[in-house]
Coordinates of C-alpha atoms in Angstrom, one line a residue:
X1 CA 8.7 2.3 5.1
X2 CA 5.5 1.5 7.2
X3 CA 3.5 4.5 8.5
X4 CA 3.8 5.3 12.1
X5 CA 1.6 7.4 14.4
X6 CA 2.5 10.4 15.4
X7 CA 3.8 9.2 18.8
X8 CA 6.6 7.0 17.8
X9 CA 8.2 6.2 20.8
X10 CA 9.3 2.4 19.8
X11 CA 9.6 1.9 23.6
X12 CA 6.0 2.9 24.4
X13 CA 4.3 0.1 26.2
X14 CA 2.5 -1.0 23.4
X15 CA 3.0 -1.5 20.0
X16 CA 0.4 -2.5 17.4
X17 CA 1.6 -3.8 14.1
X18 CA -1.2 -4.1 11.6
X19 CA -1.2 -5.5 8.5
X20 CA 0.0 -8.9 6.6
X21 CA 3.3 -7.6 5.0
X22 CA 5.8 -10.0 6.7
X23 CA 8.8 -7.7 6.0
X24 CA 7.1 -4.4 7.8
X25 CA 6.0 -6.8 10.6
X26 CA 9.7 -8.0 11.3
X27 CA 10.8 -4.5 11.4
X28 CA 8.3 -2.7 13.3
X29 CA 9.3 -5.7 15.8
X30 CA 13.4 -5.3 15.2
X31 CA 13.2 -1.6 15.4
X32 CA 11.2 -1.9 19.1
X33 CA 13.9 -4.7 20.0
X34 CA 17.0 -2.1 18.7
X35 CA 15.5 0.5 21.0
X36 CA 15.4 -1.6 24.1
X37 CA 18.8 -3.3 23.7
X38 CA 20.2 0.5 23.1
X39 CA 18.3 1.3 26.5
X40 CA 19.4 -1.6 28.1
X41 CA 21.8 -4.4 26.1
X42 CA 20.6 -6.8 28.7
X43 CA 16.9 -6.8 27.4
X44 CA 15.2 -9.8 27.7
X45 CA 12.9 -10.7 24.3
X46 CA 10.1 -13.2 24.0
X47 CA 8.7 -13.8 20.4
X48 CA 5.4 -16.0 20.7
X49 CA 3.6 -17.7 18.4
X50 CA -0.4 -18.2 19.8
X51 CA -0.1 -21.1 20.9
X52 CA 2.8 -20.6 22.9
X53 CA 0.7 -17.7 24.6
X54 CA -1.8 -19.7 26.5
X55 CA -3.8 -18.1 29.7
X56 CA -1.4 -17.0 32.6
X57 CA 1.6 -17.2 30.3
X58 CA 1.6 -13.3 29.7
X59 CA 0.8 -12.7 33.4
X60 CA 3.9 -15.1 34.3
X61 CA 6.2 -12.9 31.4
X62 CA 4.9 -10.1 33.1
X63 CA 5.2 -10.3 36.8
X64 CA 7.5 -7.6 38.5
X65 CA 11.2 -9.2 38.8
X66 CA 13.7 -8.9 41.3
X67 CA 16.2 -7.6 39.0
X68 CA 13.8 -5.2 37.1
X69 CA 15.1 -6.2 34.0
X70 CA 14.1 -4.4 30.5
X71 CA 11.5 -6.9 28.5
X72 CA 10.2 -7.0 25.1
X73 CA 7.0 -9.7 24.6
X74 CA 6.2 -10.2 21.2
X75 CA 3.1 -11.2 20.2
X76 CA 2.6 -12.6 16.6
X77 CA -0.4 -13.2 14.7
X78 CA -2.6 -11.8 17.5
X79 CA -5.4 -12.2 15.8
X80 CA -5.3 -16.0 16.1
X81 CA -5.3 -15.9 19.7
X82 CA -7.6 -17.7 22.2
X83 CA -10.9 -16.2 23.8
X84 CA -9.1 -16.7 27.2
X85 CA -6.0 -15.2 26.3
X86 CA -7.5 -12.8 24.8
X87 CA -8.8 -11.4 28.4
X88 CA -5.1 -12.0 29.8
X89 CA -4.2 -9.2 26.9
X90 CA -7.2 -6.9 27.1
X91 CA -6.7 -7.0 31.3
X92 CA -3.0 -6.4 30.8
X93 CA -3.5 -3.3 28.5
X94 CA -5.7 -1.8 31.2
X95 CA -1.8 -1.8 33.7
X96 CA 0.6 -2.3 32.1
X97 CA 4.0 -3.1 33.9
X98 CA 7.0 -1.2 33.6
X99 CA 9.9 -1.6 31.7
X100 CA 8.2 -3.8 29.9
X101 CA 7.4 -3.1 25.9
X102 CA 4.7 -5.6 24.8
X103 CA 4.4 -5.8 20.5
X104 CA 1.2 -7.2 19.2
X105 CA 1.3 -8.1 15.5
X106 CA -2.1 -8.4 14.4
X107 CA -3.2 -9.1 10.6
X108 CA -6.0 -6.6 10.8
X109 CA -8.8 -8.3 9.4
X110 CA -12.6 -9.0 11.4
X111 CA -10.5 -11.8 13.0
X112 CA -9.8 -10.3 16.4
X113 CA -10.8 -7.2 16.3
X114 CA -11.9 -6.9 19.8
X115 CA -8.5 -7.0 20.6
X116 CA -7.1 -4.7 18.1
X117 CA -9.9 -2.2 18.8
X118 CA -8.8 -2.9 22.5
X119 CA -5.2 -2.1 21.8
X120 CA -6.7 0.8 19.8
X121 CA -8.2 2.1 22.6
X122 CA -5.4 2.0 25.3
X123 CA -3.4 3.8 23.3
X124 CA -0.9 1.7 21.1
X125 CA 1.9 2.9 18.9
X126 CA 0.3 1.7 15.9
X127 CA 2.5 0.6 12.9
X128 CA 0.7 0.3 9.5
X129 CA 2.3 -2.6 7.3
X130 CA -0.4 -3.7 4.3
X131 CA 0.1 -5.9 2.1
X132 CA 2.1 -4.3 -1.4
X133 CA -0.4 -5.6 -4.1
X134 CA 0.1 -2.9 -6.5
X135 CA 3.2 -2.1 -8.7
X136 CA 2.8 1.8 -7.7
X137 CA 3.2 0.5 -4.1
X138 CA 6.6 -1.4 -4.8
X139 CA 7.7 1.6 -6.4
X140 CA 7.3 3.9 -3.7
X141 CA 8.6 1.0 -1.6
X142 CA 12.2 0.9 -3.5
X143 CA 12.1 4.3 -3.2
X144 CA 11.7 4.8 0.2
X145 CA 14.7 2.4 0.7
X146 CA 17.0 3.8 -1.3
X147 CA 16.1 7.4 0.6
X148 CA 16.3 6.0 3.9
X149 CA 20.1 4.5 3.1
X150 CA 20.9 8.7 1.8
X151 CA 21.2 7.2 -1.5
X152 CA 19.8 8.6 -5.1
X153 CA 18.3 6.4 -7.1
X154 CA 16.7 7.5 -10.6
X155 CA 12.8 6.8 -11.4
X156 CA 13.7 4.4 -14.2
X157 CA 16.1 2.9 -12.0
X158 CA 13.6 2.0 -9.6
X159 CA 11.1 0.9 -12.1
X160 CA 13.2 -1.5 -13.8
X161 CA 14.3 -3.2 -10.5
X162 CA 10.6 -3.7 -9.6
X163 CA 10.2 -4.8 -13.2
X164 CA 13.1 -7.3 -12.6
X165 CA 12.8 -8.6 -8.8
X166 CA 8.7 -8.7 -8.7
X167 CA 6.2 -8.9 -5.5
X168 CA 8.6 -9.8 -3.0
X169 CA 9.7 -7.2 -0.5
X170 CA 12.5 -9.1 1.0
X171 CA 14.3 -9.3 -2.5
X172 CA 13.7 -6.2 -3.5
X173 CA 14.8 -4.6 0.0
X174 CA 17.8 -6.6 -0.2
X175 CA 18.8 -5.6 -4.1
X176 CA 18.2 -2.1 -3.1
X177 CA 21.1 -2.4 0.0
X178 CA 23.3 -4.2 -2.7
X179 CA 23.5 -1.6 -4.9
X180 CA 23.5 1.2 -2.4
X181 CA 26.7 -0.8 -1.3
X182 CA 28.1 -1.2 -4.6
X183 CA 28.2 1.7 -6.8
X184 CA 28.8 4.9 -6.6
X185 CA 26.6 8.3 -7.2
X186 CA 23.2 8.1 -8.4
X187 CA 21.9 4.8 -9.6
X188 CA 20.4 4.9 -12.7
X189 CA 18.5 1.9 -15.2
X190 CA 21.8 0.7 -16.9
X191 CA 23.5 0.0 -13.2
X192 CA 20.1 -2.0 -12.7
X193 CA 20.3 -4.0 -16.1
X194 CA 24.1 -4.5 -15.4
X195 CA 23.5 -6.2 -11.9
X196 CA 19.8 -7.9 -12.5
X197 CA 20.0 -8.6 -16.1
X198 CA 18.6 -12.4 -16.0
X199 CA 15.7 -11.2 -14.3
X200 CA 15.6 -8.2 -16.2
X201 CA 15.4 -9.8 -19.0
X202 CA 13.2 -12.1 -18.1
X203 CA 10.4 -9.8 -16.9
X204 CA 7.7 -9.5 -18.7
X205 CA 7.8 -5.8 -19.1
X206 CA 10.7 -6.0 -21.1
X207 CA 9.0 -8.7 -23.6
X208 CA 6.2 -5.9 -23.5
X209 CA 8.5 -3.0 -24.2
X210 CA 10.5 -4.2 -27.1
X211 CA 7.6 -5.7 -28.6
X212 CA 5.9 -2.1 -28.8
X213 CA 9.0 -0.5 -30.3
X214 CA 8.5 -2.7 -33.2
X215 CA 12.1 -4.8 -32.2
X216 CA 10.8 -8.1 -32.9
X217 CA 13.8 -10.3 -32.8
X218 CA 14.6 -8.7 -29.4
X219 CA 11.2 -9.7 -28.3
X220 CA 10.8 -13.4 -29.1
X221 CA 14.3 -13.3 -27.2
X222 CA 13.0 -11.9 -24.4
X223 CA 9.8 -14.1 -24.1
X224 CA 12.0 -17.2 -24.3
X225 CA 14.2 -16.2 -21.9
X226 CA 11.0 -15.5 -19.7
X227 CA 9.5 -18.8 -20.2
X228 CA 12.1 -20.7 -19.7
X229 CA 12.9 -19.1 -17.0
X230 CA 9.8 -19.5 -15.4
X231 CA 7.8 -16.7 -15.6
X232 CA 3.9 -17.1 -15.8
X233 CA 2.4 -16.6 -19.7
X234 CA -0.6 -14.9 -17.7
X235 CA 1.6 -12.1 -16.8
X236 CA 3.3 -11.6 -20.0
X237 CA -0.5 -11.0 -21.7
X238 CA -0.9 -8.6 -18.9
X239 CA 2.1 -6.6 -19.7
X240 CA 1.6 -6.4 -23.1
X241 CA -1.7 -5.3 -22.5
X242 CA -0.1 -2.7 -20.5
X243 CA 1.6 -1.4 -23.1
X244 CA 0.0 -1.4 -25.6
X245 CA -3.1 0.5 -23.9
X246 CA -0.6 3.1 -22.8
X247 CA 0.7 3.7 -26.7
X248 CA -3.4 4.2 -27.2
X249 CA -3.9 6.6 -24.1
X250 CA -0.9 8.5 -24.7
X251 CA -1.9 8.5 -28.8
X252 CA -5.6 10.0 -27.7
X253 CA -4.2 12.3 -25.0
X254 CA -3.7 16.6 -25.2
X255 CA -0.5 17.4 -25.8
X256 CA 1.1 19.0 -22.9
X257 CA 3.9 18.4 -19.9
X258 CA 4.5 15.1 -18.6
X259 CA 3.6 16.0 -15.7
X260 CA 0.3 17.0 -16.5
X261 CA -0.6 14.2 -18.5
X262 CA 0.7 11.7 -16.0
X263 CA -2.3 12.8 -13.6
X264 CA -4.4 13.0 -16.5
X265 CA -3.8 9.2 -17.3
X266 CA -2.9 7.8 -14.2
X267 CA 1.0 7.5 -15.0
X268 CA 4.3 8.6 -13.8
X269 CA 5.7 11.3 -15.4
X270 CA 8.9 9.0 -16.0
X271 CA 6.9 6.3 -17.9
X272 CA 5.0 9.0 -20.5
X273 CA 8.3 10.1 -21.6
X274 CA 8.9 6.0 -22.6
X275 CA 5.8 5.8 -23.9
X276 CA 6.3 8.6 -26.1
X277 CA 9.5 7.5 -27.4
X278 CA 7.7 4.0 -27.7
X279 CA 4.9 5.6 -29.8
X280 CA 6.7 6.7 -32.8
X281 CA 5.4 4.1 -36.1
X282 CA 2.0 3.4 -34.5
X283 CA -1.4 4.3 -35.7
X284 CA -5.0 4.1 -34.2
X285 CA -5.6 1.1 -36.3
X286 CA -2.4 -0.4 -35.1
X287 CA -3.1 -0.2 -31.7
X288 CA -6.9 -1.6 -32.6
X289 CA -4.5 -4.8 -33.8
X290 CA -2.3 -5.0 -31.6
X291 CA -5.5 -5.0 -28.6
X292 CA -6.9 -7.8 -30.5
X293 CA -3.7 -9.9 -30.5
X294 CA -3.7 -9.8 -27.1
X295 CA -7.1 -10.7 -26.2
X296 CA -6.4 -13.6 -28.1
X297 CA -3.0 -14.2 -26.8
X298 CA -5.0 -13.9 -23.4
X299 CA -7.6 -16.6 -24.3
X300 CA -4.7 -18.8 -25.7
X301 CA -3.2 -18.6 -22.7
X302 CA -6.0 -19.3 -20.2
X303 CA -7.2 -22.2 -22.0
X304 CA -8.5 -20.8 -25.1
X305 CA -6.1 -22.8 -27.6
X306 CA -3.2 -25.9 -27.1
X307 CA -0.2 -24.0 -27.1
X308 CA 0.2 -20.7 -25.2
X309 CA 3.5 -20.2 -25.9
X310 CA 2.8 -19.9 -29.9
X311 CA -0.4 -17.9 -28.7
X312 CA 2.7 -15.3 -26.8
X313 CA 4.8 -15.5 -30.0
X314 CA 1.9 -15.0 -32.6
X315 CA 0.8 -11.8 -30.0
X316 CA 4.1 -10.2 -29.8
X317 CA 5.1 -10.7 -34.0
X318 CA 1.8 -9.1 -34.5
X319 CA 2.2 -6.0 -31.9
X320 CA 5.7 -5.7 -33.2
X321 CA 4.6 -5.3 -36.7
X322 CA 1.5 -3.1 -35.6
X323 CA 4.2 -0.4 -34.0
X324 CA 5.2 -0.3 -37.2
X325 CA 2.6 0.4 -39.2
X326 CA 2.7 4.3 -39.9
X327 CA 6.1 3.4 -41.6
X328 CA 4.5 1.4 -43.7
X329 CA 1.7 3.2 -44.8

């Protein structure tokens, strides 16, 4: 869920959403829209655009009416808006009129930022909603969703629907409110596999993680069924890179809890127990291979050879064979 200030009245007479994440903009603006219609089911919403905001329009939207009706004026992509409207704003934030909630959605870059420093400065509600670039931020995404529907969700469950859905918050908000509507008690990885298992399956991670246990029939499957299915070769090298550099960390690591290891490597205590399960068969000199295969596999891949598929099937035979090479020695 987005961050809030600490006053987080959604009918304060500004809010600020800041940020480029198109799902936390839409509900900063539905939850200010909920509130109003609960104060008042008559509320009158305006959702502009910048051009449809030109100067006077927000002093029009805003003049006292005879019926002193409840209004929310939403504002979107603020920073796009023109020098003279601009004023408008920055002179309505100095009075603003009552009953009236104004949302300004604002992508928080240099781009108008007198008026988000403006907005700053009078006082807005401010709702934080950045862009989710990194996988740990997805995760902590899915799991703030399943928490905020009261519903228990495991750490590999989680995992493996990021693994399976990808970057888009939309889908994955919307796979997390199927299964919370679905099944019953906690939901764990196989629940996950059972209801996504064409994506599943088609993730790279999972190419990645049966190459590394040395299951190399299940692995070709896998990055078939990703390729065909149109996942990008770039992000399969990736993953397998992922894994196998967490075989070698893990490998060169103390011993100790998974919980102190996962600070001291940067991973979540969830994923060393994998790993260490993963790690069983492989030795330094393996993992020296199996780094090397995918630096080729890499090059193959961004224009380094003809053929980047047989540069992903050469990579994954050859990690597959390296996890298990203390068996063979």
């Amino acid at each position: 869920m987005p961050k809030k200030t600490a006053d987080d009245d959604p009918l304060a007479p500004l809010t600020l959403a800041v940020g480029q994440e198109e799902l936390l903009l839409d509900r900063a603006v539905q939850q200010v829209v909920a509130a109003a219609r609960a104060a008042d089911a008559d509320t009158d919403v305006r959702d502009l655009t910048p051009d449809q905001l030109q100067p006077g329009t927000l002093a029009e939207l805003t003049s006292p009416s005879l019926f002193a009706e409840r209004k929310v004026v939403v504002v979107r992509n603020a920073q796009d808006l023109s020098a003279d409207t601009v004023k408008d704003v920055k002179a309505y934030l100095g009075s603003p009129a009552e009953e009236i909630t104004l949302v300004l959605l604002h992508a928080g870059g240099a781009k108008g930022k007198g008026l988000l420093d403006a907005a700053r400065k009078a006082g807005a509600r401010e709702v934080a909603c950045p862009k989710m670039t990194k996988p740990a931020d997805r995760l902590a995404f899915t799991r703030g969703e399943f928490r905020a529907l009261g519903r228990s969700a495991t750490p590999e469950a989680c995992q493996a629907l990021v693994d399976a859905i990808g970057s888009d918050l939309r889908e994955l908000a919307s796979a997390v409110t199927q299964l919370a509507a679905d099944v019953e008690g906690t939901i764990d990885e196989a629940v996950v596999g059972r209801y996504y298992t064409g994506r599943a399956e088609a993730s790279s991670f999972t190419v990645a993680d049966r190459a590394v246990e040395g299951r190399t029939a299940e692995a070709l499957e896998a990055l078939r069924w990703s390729l065909a299915t149109g996942v990008a070769p770039v992000l399969i090298t990736s993953a397998l890179a992922q894994g196998v550099r967490a075989i070698g960390k893990l490998s060169g690591a103390r011993g100790g809890r998974p919980a102190d290891l996962a600070r001291e490597l940067g991973m979540p205590p969830w994923k060393i127990d994998r790993v260490r399960q993963q790690m069983r068969g492989w030795t330094p000199d393996g993992v020296a291979v199996a780094l090397r295969a995918v630096a080729e596999a890499d090059a193959g891949v961004k224009g380094g050879g003809d053929d980047p598929e047989y540069a992903l099937e050469k990579a994954v035979v050859t990690i597959a064979r390296a996890a298990r090479s203390r068996g063979r020695g």
